[in-house]
CSV table of C-alpha atoms and ligand atoms in Angstrom, one decimal:
chain,number,residue,atom,x,y,z
A,1,MET,CA,-2.6,1.9,-16.7
A,2,ASP,CA,-0.7,-1.3,-17.5
A,3,LEU,CA,1.9,-2.9,-15.5
A,4,THR,CA,4.7,-2.0,-18.2
A,5,SER,CA,3.7,1.2,-17.9
A,6,VAL,CA,3.4,1.3,-14.5
A,7,ARG,CA,6.8,-0.4,-14.1
A,8,LYS,CA,8.1,2.5,-16.4
A,9,ALA,CA,6.7,5.0,-14.5
A,10,TYR,CA,8.0,3.8,-11.3
A,11,GLN,CA,11.3,3.5,-12.6
A,12,ARG,CA,11.7,7.3,-13.4
A,13,TYR,CA,10.5,8.1,-9.7
A,14,ALA,CA,12.3,6.1,-7.7
A,15,PRO,CA,15.4,8.2,-7.8
A,16,ILE,CA,13.3,10.9,-6.2
A,17,TYR,CA,10.5,9.1,-4.6
A,18,ASP,CA,11.9,9.7,-1.5
A,19,ARG,CA,12.5,13.3,-1.4
A,20,VAL,CA,8.8,13.8,-3.3
A,21,PHE,CA,6.7,11.4,-2.1
A,22,GLY,CA,8.2,10.4,1.3
A,23,PRO,CA,7.3,13.5,3.0
A,24,ALA,CA,4.1,14.4,1.0
A,25,LEU,CA,2.0,10.8,1.9
A,26,ASN,CA,4.1,10.7,5.4
A,27,ALA,CA,1.1,10.9,7.9
A,28,GLY,CA,-0.7,8.6,6.3
A,29,ARG,CA,2.0,6.2,6.3
A,30,MET,CA,3.2,6.2,9.3
A,31,ARG,CA,-0.6,6.6,11.1
A,32,THR,CA,-1.1,3.1,9.4
A,33,VAL,CA,2.3,1.5,11.0
A,34,ARG,CA,1.6,2.8,14.1
A,35,ALA,CA,-2.0,0.9,14.2
A,36,VAL,CA,-0.1,-2.2,13.0
A,37,ASN,CA,1.9,-1.8,15.5
A,38,ARG,CA,-0.5,-2.1,18.0
A,39,LEU,CA,-1.6,-5.7,16.9
A,40,PRO,CA,0.3,-8.5,18.5
A,41,ALA,CA,3.3,-10.1,17.2
A,42,ALA,CA,2.2,-11.1,13.0
A,43,ARG,CA,3.2,-12.3,10.0
A,44,LEU,CA,3.0,-9.2,8.1
A,45,LEU,CA,2.4,-8.2,4.1
A,46,GLU,CA,3.1,-5.0,2.7
A,47,VAL,CA,1.9,-4.6,-1.1
A,48,GLY,CA,3.9,-2.1,-3.0
A,49,VAL,CA,6.6,-1.4,-0.5
A,50,GLY,CA,7.6,0.8,-2.8
A,51,THR,CA,11.1,1.8,-1.5
A,52,GLY,CA,10.3,0.4,1.8
A,53,LEU,CA,9.6,4.0,3.7
A,54,SER,CA,7.6,2.0,5.9
A,55,LEU,CA,9.8,-0.9,7.2
A,56,PRO,CA,12.1,1.0,9.6
A,57,HIS,CA,9.0,2.2,11.4
A,58,TYR,CA,7.5,-1.5,11.9
A,59,ARG,CA,8.1,-3.5,15.7
A,60,ARG,CA,10.3,-5.7,15.1
A,61,ASP,CA,8.7,-8.4,16.3
A,62,HIS,CA,6.6,-8.7,13.2
A,63,ARG,CA,7.9,-10.6,10.2
A,64,VAL,CA,7.6,-8.4,7.1
A,65,VAL,CA,7.4,-9.1,3.7
A,66,GLY,CA,7.9,-6.4,1.3
A,67,VAL,CA,6.8,-6.9,-2.5
A,68,ASP,CA,6.5,-4.6,-5.6
A,69,ILE,CA,6.4,-5.0,-8.8
A,70,SER,CA,9.3,-2.1,-9.7
A,71,ARG,CA,13.0,-3.3,-9.7
A,72,GLU,CA,14.1,0.3,-9.2
A,73,MET,CA,11.6,1.1,-6.5
A,74,LEU,CA,12.7,-2.4,-4.5
A,75,ALA,CA,16.5,-1.5,-5.3
A,76,VAL,CA,16.2,1.6,-3.2
A,77,ALA,CA,13.8,-0.9,-0.3
A,78,LYS,CA,16.8,-4.0,-0.6
A,79,GLN,CA,19.3,-1.1,0.6
A,80,ARG,CA,17.2,0.6,3.4
A,81,VAL,CA,16.9,-3.1,5.1
A,82,GLU,CA,20.6,-3.6,4.5
A,83,ARG,CA,21.6,-0.4,5.9
A,84,ASP,CA,18.6,-0.2,8.7
A,85,ARG,CA,19.6,-3.8,9.5
A,86,LEU,CA,16.2,-4.7,9.3
A,87,ASN,CA,16.4,-8.6,10.0
A,88,ASN,CA,12.8,-9.2,10.8
A,89,ALA,CA,12.4,-7.8,6.4
A,90,GLU,CA,12.1,-9.6,3.4
A,91,ILE,CA,11.7,-7.7,0.0
A,92,LEU,CA,10.2,-9.9,-3.0
A,93,GLU,CA,9.6,-8.8,-6.7
A,94,MET,CA,6.1,-9.7,-7.3
A,95,ASP,CA,2.8,-8.3,-9.0
A,96,ALA,CA,0.2,-7.3,-6.4
A,97,GLU,CA,-2.4,-9.0,-9.0
A,98,SER,CA,-1.1,-12.5,-8.4
A,99,LEU,CA,0.8,-13.1,-5.0
A,100,ALA,CA,2.6,-16.3,-4.6
A,101,PHE,CA,2.0,-16.8,-1.4
A,102,ALA,CA,-0.4,-19.6,-0.2
A,103,ASP,CA,-4.1,-18.8,0.8
A,104,GLY,CA,-4.2,-17.5,4.6
A,105,ALA,CA,-0.2,-17.1,4.7
A,106,PHE,CA,-0.4,-14.0,6.8
A,107,ASP,CA,-1.8,-12.1,9.5
A,108,VAL,CA,-1.6,-8.5,8.3
A,109,VAL,CA,-1.6,-7.2,5.3
A,110,VAL,CA,-1.1,-3.5,4.6
A,111,ALA,CA,-1.5,-1.3,0.9
A,112,MET,CA,-0.3,2.1,1.4
A,113,TYR,CA,-0.7,4.1,-1.8
A,114,VAL,CA,-1.4,1.4,-3.8
A,115,VAL,CA,-4.8,0.1,-4.8
A,116,SER,CA,-5.6,3.1,-7.2
A,117,VAL,CA,-2.3,2.5,-9.0
A,118,VAL,CA,-2.7,-0.6,-10.1
A,119,PRO,CA,-3.8,-1.8,-13.3
A,120,HIS,CA,-6.7,-3.6,-11.9
A,121,PRO,CA,-7.7,-2.9,-8.2
A,122,ARG,CA,-10.2,-5.5,-7.4
A,123,ARG,CA,-8.0,-8.4,-8.7
A,124,CYS,CA,-5.1,-6.8,-6.3
A,125,LEU,CA,-7.9,-6.8,-3.2
A,126,ASP,CA,-8.8,-10.3,-4.3
A,127,GLU,CA,-5.5,-11.8,-3.9
A,128,ILE,CA,-4.9,-9.5,-0.6
A,129,MET,CA,-7.6,-11.2,1.2
A,130,ARG,CA,-7.0,-15.0,-0.1
A,131,VAL,CA,-3.3,-14.4,1.3
A,132,CYS,CA,-4.5,-12.9,4.4
A,133,ARG,CA,-6.2,-15.5,6.9
A,134,PRO,CA,-9.2,-15.5,7.6
A,135,GLY,CA,-10.0,-12.8,10.7
A,136,GLY,CA,-6.9,-11.1,9.9
A,137,THR,CA,-6.3,-7.4,9.8
A,138,ILE,CA,-6.0,-5.7,6.4
A,139,PHE,CA,-5.3,-2.0,6.3
A,140,ILE,CA,-5.9,0.2,3.1
A,141,CYS,CA,-4.5,3.8,3.0
A,142,ASN,CA,-5.3,5.7,-0.3
A,143,HIS,CA,-7.2,8.6,-1.9
A,144,PHE,CA,-11.0,7.7,-2.2
A,145,LEU,CA,-13.2,10.0,-4.3
A,146,SER,CA,-16.3,11.4,-2.4
A,147,PRO,CA,-18.3,14.5,-3.0
A,148,ARG,CA,-17.0,16.2,-0.2
A,149,LYS,CA,-13.0,15.9,-1.6
A,150,ALA,CA,-14.4,16.2,-5.2
A,151,GLY,CA,-13.1,19.5,-5.7
A,152,ILE,CA,-9.6,19.2,-3.8
A,153,ALA,CA,-9.3,16.0,-6.0
A,154,ARG,CA,-9.7,17.7,-9.3
A,155,SER,CA,-6.9,20.4,-8.1
A,156,ILE,CA,-4.7,17.2,-7.3
A,157,ALA,CA,-5.7,15.7,-10.3
A,158,PRO,CA,-2.4,16.5,-12.3
A,159,LEU,CA,-0.3,14.9,-9.6
A,160,GLY,CA,-2.2,11.6,-9.5
A,161,ARG,CA,-2.0,11.3,-13.0
A,162,TRP,CA,1.4,12.1,-13.2
A,163,LEU,CA,1.4,9.3,-10.3
A,164,GLY,CA,-0.2,6.8,-12.2
A,165,TRP,CA,-3.1,7.2,-9.7
A,166,ARG,CA,-7.1,7.2,-10.4
A,167,PRO,CA,-7.9,10.8,-9.2
A,168,GLU,CA,-11.6,9.5,-9.5
A,169,PHE,CA,-11.6,6.1,-7.7
A,170,THR,CA,-13.9,5.6,-4.9
A,171,LEU,CA,-14.6,2.9,-2.3
A,172,HIS,CA,-17.1,1.6,-3.6
A,173,GLN,CA,-15.6,0.7,-6.6
A,174,LEU,CA,-12.8,-1.4,-4.3
A,175,LEU,CA,-14.8,-2.8,-1.8
A,176,GLY,CA,-18.0,-3.2,-3.9
A,177,ASP,CA,-19.7,-6.8,-3.0
A,178,SER,CA,-16.4,-8.2,-1.2
A,179,ARG,CA,-17.4,-9.1,2.2
A,180,LEU,CA,-14.7,-7.2,3.9
A,181,GLU,CA,-15.5,-5.5,7.1
A,182,VAL,CA,-14.8,-2.4,7.6
A,183,ILE,CA,-13.9,-2.1,11.2
A,184,ASN,CA,-12.1,1.8,11.2
A,185,GLN,CA,-12.4,3.7,8.6
A,186,ARG,CA,-10.5,7.6,9.4
A,187,PRO,CA,-9.2,10.4,7.2
A,188,VAL,CA,-5.4,11.5,7.2
A,189,PRO,CA,-3.5,14.8,6.5
A,190,PRO,CA,-2.6,16.6,4.0
A,191,LEU,CA,-6.5,18.0,4.0
A,192,GLY,CA,-7.9,15.0,5.0
A,193,LEU,CA,-7.3,13.6,1.6
A,194,PHE,CA,-6.6,10.5,2.3
A,195,THR,CA,-8.1,7.5,4.4
A,196,ILE,CA,-7.2,4.5,6.3
A,197,ILE,CA,-9.5,1.9,6.1
A,198,GLU,CA,-9.0,-0.8,8.6
A,199,CYS,CA,-10.9,-4.1,7.8
A,200,ARG,CA,-11.6,-7.7,9.3
A,201,ASN,CA,-10.8,-10.7,6.8
A,202,PRO,CA,-14.5,-12.5,6.9
A,203,ALA,CA,-13.7,-16.2,7.3
A,204,ALA,CA,-13.3,-18.4,4.2
B,301,SAM,C1,2.8,5.5,-4.8
B,301,SAM,S1,3.6,4.3,-4.5
B,301,SAM,C2,3.7,3.8,-2.8
B,301,SAM,C3,4.8,3.4,-2.3
B,301,SAM,C4,4.8,2.9,-0.8
B,301,SAM,N1,3.6,2.4,-0.4
B,301,SAM,C5,4.7,4.1,-0.2
B,301,SAM,O1,3.9,4.2,1.0
B,301,SAM,O2,5.4,4.8,-0.1
B,301,SAM,C6,3.1,2.8,-5.5
B,301,SAM,C7,3.9,1.4,-5.0
B,301,SAM,O3,2.8,0.8,-6.2
B,301,SAM,C8,3.6,-0.1,-7.2
B,301,SAM,N2,2.9,-1.4,-7.9
B,301,SAM,C9,2.4,-0.3,-8.8
B,301,SAM,N3,1.4,-1.8,-9.4
B,301,SAM,C10,1.9,-2.9,-8.8
B,301,SAM,C11,1.8,-3.9,-8.6
B,301,SAM,N4,0.8,-4.6,-9.9
B,301,SAM,N5,2.1,-4.9,-7.7
B,301,SAM,C12,3.1,-4.5,-7.2
B,301,SAM,N6,3.3,-3.7,-6.8
B,301,SAM,C13,2.7,-2.5,-7.9
B,301,SAM,C14,4.3,0.4,-7.8
B,301,SAM,O4,5.9,0.0,-8.3
B,301,SAM,C15,5.1,1.8,-6.7
B,301,SAM,O5,6.0,1.3,-5.8
């Protein structure tokens, strides 16, 4: 996947995304938002915000910036922000692998169903860690291949490929030798197929 194919894919999905992937991916999305809402008021970045399904659910004292590479997905997110009068949310077109924010600009960074969609997951993680302040919190909700889930992963692989996901993506591939400290890791429905990892960003 390169950026052009990601943009093309999500141009196609944008009109149907909320109806199809809204409910299908909602458990991980809402559990991640609930975990974020347990933290003190924060400068919060959501990368790959898509159509902004999470935005109405963040506590209003979180200042949220949502970025995505797909104009069509962002157009839906912008409509949502206006319709729901989400004065705490801002939407920007931006590549998650090259974020236009200063180092440590955010207390919390969230990436839901994104890290295995971007062309270079590790570059995306490095950028997330750069813009999150030292000691800040990073939430990643994604599908990660494990031997236990290999059978299920194989059965949903066509859906993953259609979505532009990598069904064989592992947590180790993402974290590798990053100094990110995983402080919590839990499976989420459907079928425990997805995982939420909560991480502490190391000191610079
Ligand atoms: C499966 S959707 C997830 C959307 C949303 N997080 C959700 O929970 O429904 C993946 C999103 O990642 C975005 N994306 C893919 N590559 C990106 C990149 N390099 N930079 C920013 N966004 C990207 C896509 O445009 C799409 O909106």
